[in-house]
Amino acid sequence: MKEVKQPLLTIKMDRLKEMINISAGIGTLSKGGLCRLTLSDEDKEMRDIFVGWLEDNRLQVRVDDFGNIYGRREGRIKDAAPVMVGSHLDTQPEGGRFDGILGVLCALEAIQVLNDHQIETDRPIEIINFTNEEGTRFEPALLGSGAVTGIFSEEYVFGRTDRAGKTFGEELKRIGYAGSKAARLANVHRFVELHVEQGPVLERDKITIGAVEGVQGMTWLEVKVTGEADHAGPTPMPMRKDALVAASKMITAIQEAAFEVDEAATTTVGRIEISPNSINCVPGQVIFSIDVRHFDNALKVKTVELVTDKITQIAASEKVGLEITKLWDIDATHFSQDILEKVIAGADAHGYSSKRMISGAGHDAKYMNDIVPSAMIFVPSVNGKSHCQEELTYWEDIEKGANVLLYVVNELAQE
Ligand SMILES: [Zn+2]
């Protein structure tokens, strides 16, 4: 650890703005949003421009077999593990101009500032553009980052198919970005991703910089309640096995379970199917979903157990059958405290407000954190909106976020 204070570097907003505006011209929609689906012609056009920018800044460009693009700036210590920084350039079908794009272009701006000042860092710095973060043309999301971190197999990734029947592998070759396996990231020191918040917290709290502590864990359950379908007239009330009455009591209990665990737990019943779903029939069967979330894995498990206990008791007292199926379960991600402290320190050094917060959405940093200490920086989303054309982050907030990213990357590359 060096105790020598670095001068406070700042980004050039005009240069960053120009890059963001060029990006906003590729796949532009009528209301200013973007449609730049993974491995489309628009994605190729953006990639070509991005690679040109990397080369203009004397970065060594390489592309891995999943189409992830890397730009490397050498450090003083050639074999040192690089600091990686980046996000994604693909968008939703009606996406915004900043989601993902900011994380890549602010990283490139940060590198240009280091070049402007001829600052040598001990460690190499690598920018990355992950392929198919959005998962809208080829499901699931986070495919490029999941592939290089070992979550998804090669066969799985290359075989993903869009609605027209085209595979990920074919389309990657078609646009000329099927690179080599040898180009994949390896031995990374730290990963940092700047991103728009996509939620309303920073704006509501009038805070500019979010130091993202992690991503919530999630469990999805499907509950099948089986009673007896009967005629609504002749069947006396005490003789009924009404699946919907039982399910209603369960839904109320599921809400109560979240409150009983703590204020951060959430439980949601968002989907329900009733059968026969007829005005004069006693409901014979109800199927509904439960979404449970918590940042603390133990409390997520506790919430799921409490929910299960409560609905099992209700099923017994209502004399209905109960089947609970786990559809999906993912643990919470806890980002690197060490990087988060640098994010806060960067905000403090510039005099920006900051706060620690949790991401409700998944990001490439989630998978990266499985293999290397990672963290994220959030900047405010106006009205909390994203995945829509109205998505907006103010230029002054982008500038502040980019300055903090520059600070953090420079610090990490010197350790
Ligand atoms: Zn994104």
CSV table of C-alpha atoms in Angstrom, one decimal, residues 18-392:
chain,number,residue,atom,x,y,z
A,18,GLU,CA,-19.8,12.6,-27.4
A,19,MET,CA,-19.3,8.8,-27.1
A,20,ILE,CA,-22.7,8.4,-25.3
A,21,ASN,CA,-24.4,10.4,-28.1
A,22,ILE,CA,-22.8,8.4,-30.8
A,23,SER,CA,-24.0,5.2,-29.1
A,24,ALA,CA,-27.5,6.8,-28.8
A,25,GLY,CA,-27.5,7.1,-32.6
A,26,ILE,CA,-27.3,3.3,-33.2
A,27,GLY,CA,-30.6,1.5,-33.0
A,28,THR,CA,-32.4,4.7,-32.2
A,29,LEU,CA,-36.2,4.5,-31.6
A,30,SER,CA,-38.8,7.3,-32.2
A,31,LYS,CA,-38.8,8.5,-28.5
A,32,GLY,CA,-35.0,8.5,-28.2
A,33,GLY,CA,-34.6,5.1,-26.7
A,34,LEU,CA,-32.6,2.2,-28.3
A,35,CYS,CA,-33.3,-1.2,-29.8
A,36,ARG,CA,-29.9,-2.8,-30.0
A,37,LEU,CA,-30.5,-6.5,-29.5
A,38,THR,CA,-27.7,-8.9,-28.9
A,39,LEU,CA,-25.8,-10.0,-32.1
A,40,SER,CA,-28.1,-7.9,-34.3
A,41,ASP,CA,-26.7,-5.6,-37.1
A,42,GLU,CA,-27.0,-2.7,-34.7
A,43,ASP,CA,-25.0,-4.6,-32.0
A,44,LYS,CA,-22.3,-5.2,-34.7
A,45,GLU,CA,-22.3,-1.5,-35.7
A,46,MET,CA,-21.8,-0.5,-32.0
A,47,ARG,CA,-19.2,-3.1,-31.5
A,48,ASP,CA,-17.2,-2.0,-34.5
A,49,ILE,CA,-17.2,1.6,-33.3
A,50,PHE,CA,-16.3,0.6,-29.8
A,51,VAL,CA,-13.3,-1.5,-31.0
A,52,GLY,CA,-12.2,1.5,-33.0
A,53,TRP,CA,-12.3,3.6,-29.9
A,54,LEU,CA,-10.3,1.0,-28.0
A,55,GLU,CA,-7.6,1.0,-30.7
A,56,ASP,CA,-7.6,4.8,-30.9
A,57,ASN,CA,-6.6,4.7,-27.2
A,58,ARG,CA,-3.8,2.2,-27.8
A,59,LEU,CA,-5.6,-0.6,-26.0
A,60,GLN,CA,-4.9,-4.2,-27.0
A,61,VAL,CA,-8.2,-5.5,-28.3
A,62,ARG,CA,-9.2,-9.2,-28.0
A,63,VAL,CA,-12.6,-11.0,-28.4
A,64,ASP,CA,-13.4,-14.3,-26.6
A,65,ASP,CA,-15.4,-17.2,-28.0
A,66,PHE,CA,-18.6,-15.7,-26.4
A,67,GLY,CA,-18.1,-12.4,-28.2
A,68,ASN,CA,-17.1,-10.5,-25.0
A,69,ILE,CA,-14.8,-7.6,-26.1
A,70,TYR,CA,-11.7,-6.7,-24.0
A,71,GLY,CA,-9.5,-3.6,-24.3
A,72,ARG,CA,-6.3,-3.9,-22.2
A,73,ARG,CA,-4.0,-1.1,-21.0
A,74,GLU,CA,-0.7,-2.5,-19.8
A,75,GLY,CA,0.5,-1.8,-16.3
A,76,ARG,CA,4.1,-1.4,-14.9
A,77,ILE,CA,4.0,-5.0,-13.6
A,78,LYS,CA,3.2,-6.9,-16.8
A,79,ASP,CA,2.1,-10.2,-15.2
A,80,ALA,CA,0.0,-8.6,-12.5
A,81,ALA,CA,-3.7,-9.6,-12.5
A,82,PRO,CA,-5.7,-6.8,-14.2
A,83,VAL,CA,-8.4,-4.6,-12.8
A,84,MET,CA,-11.5,-5.2,-15.0
A,85,VAL,CA,-14.1,-2.6,-15.5
A,86,GLY,CA,-17.1,-2.6,-17.8
A,87,SER,CA,-20.7,-3.6,-18.4
A,88,HIS,CA,-22.8,-4.1,-21.6
A,89,LEU,CA,-23.6,-2.3,-24.9
A,90,ASP,CA,-26.7,-4.4,-25.8
A,91,THR,CA,-30.2,-3.1,-24.9
A,92,GLN,CA,-33.8,-4.2,-24.4
A,93,PRO,CA,-36.2,-4.0,-27.4
A,94,GLU,CA,-37.3,-0.6,-26.1
A,95,GLY,CA,-34.4,0.2,-23.9
A,96,GLY,CA,-32.7,3.4,-22.8
A,97,ARG,CA,-29.5,5.1,-23.8
A,98,PHE,CA,-27.7,4.5,-20.5
A,99,ASP,CA,-28.4,1.1,-19.2
A,100,GLY,CA,-25.1,-0.9,-19.5
A,101,ILE,CA,-23.7,1.6,-22.0
A,102,LEU,CA,-22.6,4.0,-19.2
A,103,GLY,CA,-20.6,1.3,-17.5
A,104,VAL,CA,-18.6,0.6,-20.7
A,105,LEU,CA,-18.2,4.2,-21.9
A,106,CYS,CA,-17.4,5.7,-18.5
A,107,ALA,CA,-14.6,3.0,-18.2
A,108,LEU,CA,-13.2,4.1,-21.6
A,109,GLU,CA,-13.3,7.7,-20.5
A,110,ALA,CA,-11.5,6.8,-17.3
A,111,ILE,CA,-8.7,5.2,-19.4
A,112,GLN,CA,-8.5,8.2,-21.7
A,113,VAL,CA,-7.9,10.4,-18.6
A,114,LEU,CA,-5.0,8.1,-17.5
A,115,ASN,CA,-3.6,8.4,-21.0
A,116,ASP,CA,-4.0,12.2,-21.0
A,117,HIS,CA,-1.9,12.4,-17.9
A,118,GLN,CA,0.4,9.7,-18.9
A,119,ILE,CA,-0.3,7.9,-15.7
A,120,GLU,CA,1.2,4.5,-15.4
A,121,THR,CA,-0.5,2.0,-13.1
A,122,ASP,CA,1.1,-1.0,-11.5
A,123,ARG,CA,-1.6,-3.3,-12.7
A,124,PRO,CA,-3.0,-3.6,-16.2
A,125,ILE,CA,-6.6,-2.3,-16.7
A,126,GLU,CA,-9.0,-4.1,-18.9
A,127,ILE,CA,-12.3,-2.8,-20.2
A,128,ILE,CA,-15.0,-5.4,-21.0
A,129,ASN,CA,-18.2,-5.3,-23.0
A,130,PHE,CA,-20.2,-8.4,-22.0
A,131,THR,CA,-22.3,-10.1,-24.7
A,132,ASN,CA,-26.0,-10.5,-24.1
A,133,GLU,CA,-26.5,-9.0,-20.7
A,134,GLU,CA,-30.2,-8.3,-21.4
A,135,GLY,CA,-31.3,-11.8,-22.3
A,136,THR,CA,-34.1,-10.5,-24.4
A,137,ARG,CA,-33.2,-11.9,-27.8
A,138,PHE,CA,-31.4,-15.0,-26.4
A,139,GLU,CA,-32.5,-16.1,-22.9
A,140,PRO,CA,-31.4,-16.0,-20.2
A,141,ALA,CA,-29.8,-12.7,-19.2
A,142,LEU,CA,-26.2,-12.3,-18.2
A,143,LEU,CA,-25.1,-14.9,-20.8
A,144,GLY,CA,-21.6,-13.5,-21.6
A,145,SER,CA,-20.6,-12.9,-18.0
A,146,GLY,CA,-22.2,-16.2,-16.9
A,147,ALA,CA,-20.3,-18.1,-19.7
A,148,VAL,CA,-16.8,-16.7,-18.7
A,149,THR,CA,-17.4,-17.3,-15.0
A,150,GLY,CA,-18.5,-21.0,-15.5
A,151,ILE,CA,-22.2,-20.6,-14.7
A,152,PHE,CA,-23.2,-21.7,-18.3
A,153,SER,CA,-21.5,-24.4,-20.5
A,154,GLU,CA,-20.3,-23.6,-24.0
A,155,GLU,CA,-22.9,-25.9,-25.5
A,156,TYR,CA,-25.7,-24.2,-23.6
A,157,VAL,CA,-24.6,-20.7,-24.6
A,158,PHE,CA,-24.0,-21.4,-28.3
A,159,GLY,CA,-27.2,-23.3,-28.6
A,160,ARG,CA,-29.5,-20.5,-27.2
A,161,THR,CA,-32.1,-19.8,-29.9
A,162,ASP,CA,-34.0,-16.6,-30.7
A,163,ARG,CA,-37.7,-16.5,-31.8
A,164,ALA,CA,-36.7,-16.8,-35.4
A,165,GLY,CA,-34.8,-20.0,-34.7
A,166,LYS,CA,-31.3,-18.5,-35.1
A,167,THR,CA,-28.7,-19.7,-32.6
A,168,PHE,CA,-26.4,-17.6,-30.5
A,169,GLY,CA,-23.4,-19.4,-32.1
A,170,GLU,CA,-24.5,-18.7,-35.7
A,171,GLU,CA,-25.3,-15.1,-35.1
A,172,LEU,CA,-22.1,-14.5,-33.3
A,173,LYS,CA,-20.2,-15.7,-36.3
A,174,ARG,CA,-22.4,-13.8,-38.7
A,175,ILE,CA,-21.5,-10.5,-37.1
A,176,GLY,CA,-17.9,-11.4,-36.9
A,177,TYR,CA,-17.4,-11.6,-33.2
A,178,ALA,CA,-16.8,-15.3,-32.6
A,179,GLY,CA,-13.3,-14.9,-31.0
A,180,SER,CA,-11.0,-17.4,-29.2
A,181,LYS,CA,-11.3,-19.3,-26.0
A,182,ALA,CA,-7.8,-18.2,-25.2
A,183,ALA,CA,-9.0,-14.6,-25.0
A,184,ARG,CA,-11.3,-15.2,-22.1
A,185,LEU,CA,-10.6,-13.3,-18.9
A,186,ALA,CA,-8.3,-15.0,-16.4
A,187,ASN,CA,-6.7,-14.2,-13.1
A,188,VAL,CA,-8.6,-10.9,-12.6
A,189,HIS,CA,-7.7,-8.7,-9.6
A,190,ARG,CA,-11.0,-6.8,-9.1
A,191,PHE,CA,-14.1,-6.0,-11.2
A,192,VAL,CA,-16.0,-2.8,-11.0
A,193,GLU,CA,-19.2,-1.9,-12.9
A,194,LEU,CA,-20.9,1.5,-13.0
A,195,HIS,CA,-24.6,1.3,-13.8
A,196,VAL,CA,-27.8,3.3,-13.7
A,197,GLU,CA,-29.8,2.4,-10.6
A,198,GLN,CA,-33.0,1.4,-12.4
A,199,GLY,CA,-34.9,2.2,-9.2
A,200,PRO,CA,-36.1,5.3,-7.3
A,201,VAL,CA,-33.9,5.2,-4.1
A,202,LEU,CA,-31.0,7.6,-5.0
A,203,GLU,CA,-33.4,10.2,-6.5
A,204,ARG,CA,-35.8,10.0,-3.6
A,205,ASP,CA,-32.9,10.4,-1.1
A,206,LYS,CA,-31.2,13.1,-3.2
A,207,ILE,CA,-28.0,11.1,-3.3
A,208,THR,CA,-25.7,11.0,-6.3
A,209,ILE,CA,-23.5,7.9,-5.8
A,210,GLY,CA,-24.8,4.5,-4.8
A,211,ALA,CA,-22.1,2.1,-3.4
A,212,VAL,CA,-23.8,-1.2,-4.2
A,213,GLU,CA,-23.4,-3.8,-1.5
A,214,GLY,CA,-24.9,-6.6,-3.4
A,215,VAL,CA,-27.9,-8.2,-5.0
A,216,GLN,CA,-30.8,-9.7,-3.2
A,217,GLY,CA,-31.3,-13.4,-2.9
A,218,MET,CA,-34.5,-14.8,-4.3
A,219,THR,CA,-36.7,-17.9,-4.0
A,220,TRP,CA,-39.7,-18.7,-6.3
A,221,LEU,CA,-42.3,-21.2,-5.2
A,222,GLU,CA,-45.4,-22.5,-6.9
A,223,VAL,CA,-48.3,-23.6,-4.6
A,224,LYS,CA,-51.1,-25.9,-5.7
A,225,VAL,CA,-54.1,-26.0,-3.5
A,226,THR,CA,-56.6,-28.8,-4.2
A,227,GLY,CA,-60.1,-28.7,-2.8
A,228,GLU,CA,-63.3,-30.0,-4.3
A,229,ALA,CA,-65.2,-28.3,-7.2
A,230,ASP,CA,-68.9,-28.2,-6.5
A,231,HIS,CA,-72.1,-26.5,-7.5
A,232,ALA,CA,-72.3,-23.1,-5.7
A,233,GLY,CA,-76.0,-23.6,-4.8
A,234,PRO,CA,-76.7,-27.1,-3.4
A,235,THR,CA,-73.4,-27.6,-1.5
A,236,PRO,CA,-73.9,-26.5,2.1
A,237,MET,CA,-71.1,-24.2,3.5
A,238,PRO,CA,-69.8,-26.7,6.2
A,239,MET,CA,-69.4,-29.4,3.5
A,240,ARG,CA,-67.2,-27.4,1.1
A,241,LYS,CA,-63.5,-27.7,0.4
A,242,ASP,CA,-63.0,-24.3,-1.3
A,243,ALA,CA,-59.5,-24.1,-2.7
A,244,LEU,CA,-59.8,-20.3,-3.2
A,245,VAL,CA,-60.9,-19.6,0.4
A,246,ALA,CA,-57.9,-21.6,1.6
A,247,ALA,CA,-55.6,-19.8,-0.9
A,248,SER,CA,-56.9,-16.4,0.2
A,249,LYS,CA,-56.0,-17.1,3.8
A,250,MET,CA,-52.6,-18.3,2.7
A,251,ILE,CA,-51.9,-15.1,0.7
A,252,THR,CA,-52.7,-13.0,3.8
A,253,ALA,CA,-50.4,-15.2,5.9
A,254,ILE,CA,-47.6,-15.0,3.3
A,255,GLN,CA,-47.7,-11.2,3.6
A,256,GLU,CA,-47.6,-11.4,7.4
A,257,ALA,CA,-44.6,-13.7,7.2
A,258,ALA,CA,-42.5,-11.0,5.6
A,259,PHE,CA,-43.4,-8.5,8.3
A,260,GLU,CA,-42.6,-11.1,11.0
A,261,VAL,CA,-39.1,-11.7,9.7
A,262,ASP,CA,-37.9,-8.1,9.4
A,263,GLU,CA,-38.5,-4.9,7.4
A,264,ALA,CA,-36.1,-6.0,4.6
A,265,ALA,CA,-37.9,-9.3,3.7
A,266,THR,CA,-40.3,-9.2,0.9
A,267,THR,CA,-43.0,-11.8,-0.1
A,268,THR,CA,-45.2,-11.4,-3.2
A,269,VAL,CA,-48.0,-13.5,-4.6
A,270,GLY,CA,-48.0,-12.2,-8.2
A,271,ARG,CA,-49.8,-14.9,-10.2
A,272,ILE,CA,-52.9,-16.9,-9.5
A,273,GLU,CA,-55.0,-19.4,-11.5
A,274,ILE,CA,-58.4,-20.6,-10.3
A,275,SER,CA,-60.3,-23.5,-11.7
A,276,PRO,CA,-62.9,-24.0,-12.8
A,277,ASN,CA,-63.1,-20.1,-12.5
A,278,SER,CA,-66.8,-20.0,-12.9
A,279,ILE,CA,-69.3,-17.8,-11.1
A,280,ASN,CA,-71.5,-20.7,-9.8
A,281,CYS,CA,-68.7,-23.2,-9.0
A,282,VAL,CA,-66.9,-23.7,-5.7
A,283,PRO,CA,-63.2,-23.4,-6.7
A,284,GLY,CA,-61.7,-26.9,-6.8
A,285,GLN,CA,-58.1,-25.9,-7.5
A,286,VAL,CA,-55.9,-22.8,-7.1
A,287,ILE,CA,-52.3,-22.5,-8.3
A,288,PHE,CA,-50.3,-19.4,-7.2
A,289,SER,CA,-46.7,-18.2,-7.2
A,290,ILE,CA,-44.6,-16.8,-4.3
A,291,ASP,CA,-41.6,-14.6,-4.7
A,292,VAL,CA,-39.4,-14.3,-1.5
A,293,ARG,CA,-36.4,-11.9,-1.4
A,294,HIS,CA,-33.9,-10.9,1.2
A,295,PHE,CA,-30.3,-9.7,1.1
A,296,ASP,CA,-29.4,-12.0,4.0
A,297,ASN,CA,-29.5,-15.6,2.9
A,298,ALA,CA,-30.3,-17.0,6.3
A,299,LEU,CA,-33.2,-14.6,6.6
A,300,LYS,CA,-34.4,-15.5,3.1
A,301,VAL,CA,-34.4,-19.2,4.1
A,302,LYS,CA,-36.2,-18.2,7.4
A,303,THR,CA,-38.9,-16.4,5.4
A,304,VAL,CA,-39.4,-19.3,3.1
A,305,GLU,CA,-39.7,-21.7,6.1
A,306,LEU,CA,-42.2,-19.4,7.9
A,307,VAL,CA,-44.3,-19.1,4.7
A,308,THR,CA,-44.3,-22.8,4.3
A,309,ASP,CA,-45.3,-23.5,7.9
A,310,LYS,CA,-48.1,-21.0,7.8
A,311,ILE,CA,-49.7,-22.3,4.5
A,312,THR,CA,-49.3,-25.9,5.6
A,313,GLN,CA,-51.3,-25.1,8.8
A,314,ILE,CA,-54.0,-23.3,6.8
A,315,ALA,CA,-54.2,-26.3,4.3
A,316,ALA,CA,-54.8,-28.6,7.3
A,317,SER,CA,-57.5,-26.5,8.9
A,318,GLU,CA,-59.2,-25.9,5.6
A,319,LYS,CA,-59.0,-29.6,4.7
A,320,VAL,CA,-57.4,-29.0,1.3
A,321,GLY,CA,-54.5,-30.6,-0.5
A,322,LEU,CA,-51.2,-28.7,-0.7
A,323,GLU,CA,-48.2,-29.1,-3.0
A,324,ILE,CA,-45.3,-26.7,-2.9
A,325,THR,CA,-42.7,-26.7,-5.7
A,326,LYS,CA,-39.5,-24.7,-5.6
A,327,LEU,CA,-39.1,-23.1,-9.1
A,328,TRP,CA,-36.0,-21.1,-8.6
A,329,ASP,CA,-33.6,-20.3,-5.7
A,330,ILE,CA,-30.6,-17.9,-5.9
A,331,ASP,CA,-28.5,-16.7,-3.0
A,332,ALA,CA,-27.8,-13.1,-2.4
A,333,THR,CA,-24.6,-11.6,-3.7
A,334,HIS,CA,-22.3,-9.6,-1.3
A,335,PHE,CA,-19.9,-7.4,-3.1
A,336,SER,CA,-16.3,-6.6,-2.0
A,337,GLN,CA,-16.2,-4.3,1.1
A,338,ASP,CA,-12.8,-3.2,0.1
A,339,ILE,CA,-14.0,-1.8,-3.3
A,340,LEU,CA,-17.1,-0.3,-1.7
A,341,GLU,CA,-14.9,1.7,0.7
A,342,LYS,CA,-13.0,3.1,-2.3
A,343,VAL,CA,-16.3,4.0,-3.9
A,344,ILE,CA,-17.3,6.0,-0.8
A,345,ALA,CA,-13.8,7.5,-0.6
A,346,GLY,CA,-14.0,8.5,-4.2
A,347,ALA,CA,-17.3,10.2,-3.7
A,348,ASP,CA,-16.0,11.9,-0.5
A,349,ALA,CA,-12.9,13.1,-2.3
A,350,HIS,CA,-15.0,14.9,-4.9
A,351,GLY,CA,-17.6,16.1,-2.4
A,352,TYR,CA,-20.4,14.0,-3.8
A,353,SER,CA,-23.2,12.5,-1.6
A,354,SER,CA,-23.1,8.7,-1.4
A,355,LYS,CA,-24.9,5.9,0.3
A,356,ARG,CA,-24.6,2.1,0.5
A,357,MET,CA,-27.5,0.3,-1.1
A,358,ILE,CA,-28.7,-3.0,-2.5
A,359,SER,CA,-29.5,-3.8,-6.1
A,360,GLY,CA,-32.9,-5.3,-6.8
A,361,ALA,CA,-31.9,-6.3,-10.3
A,362,GLY,CA,-29.2,-8.7,-11.5
A,363,HIS,CA,-26.0,-7.4,-13.3
A,364,ASP,CA,-22.9,-8.9,-14.9
A,365,ALA,CA,-21.1,-8.0,-11.6
A,366,LYS,CA,-23.2,-10.6,-9.9
A,367,TYR,CA,-21.6,-13.4,-11.8
A,368,MET,CA,-18.1,-11.8,-11.8
A,369,ASN,CA,-18.3,-11.6,-8.0
A,370,ASP,CA,-18.3,-15.5,-8.0
A,371,ILE,CA,-14.8,-15.5,-9.3
A,372,VAL,CA,-13.3,-12.2,-8.2
A,373,PRO,CA,-14.0,-9.5,-5.6
A,374,SER,CA,-16.4,-7.1,-7.4
A,375,ALA,CA,-18.6,-4.1,-6.7
A,376,MET,CA,-20.9,-1.7,-8.4
A,377,ILE,CA,-21.5,2.1,-8.6
A,378,PHE,CA,-25.0,3.3,-9.1
A,379,VAL,CA,-26.0,6.7,-10.5
A,380,PRO,CA,-29.6,8.0,-10.2
A,381,SER,CA,-32.4,7.0,-12.6
A,382,VAL,CA,-35.0,9.8,-13.1
A,383,ASN,CA,-38.3,8.5,-11.7
A,384,GLY,CA,-36.5,5.2,-11.2
A,385,LYS,CA,-37.4,4.2,-14.8
A,386,SER,CA,-35.4,1.8,-17.0
A,387,HIS,CA,-36.0,-0.8,-19.6
A,388,CYS,CA,-38.1,1.8,-21.4
A,389,GLN,CA,-37.4,4.7,-23.8
A,390,GLU,CA,-38.0,7.3,-21.0
A,391,GLU,CA,-35.0,6.0,-19.1
A,392,LEU,CA,-32.9,9.0,-18.1
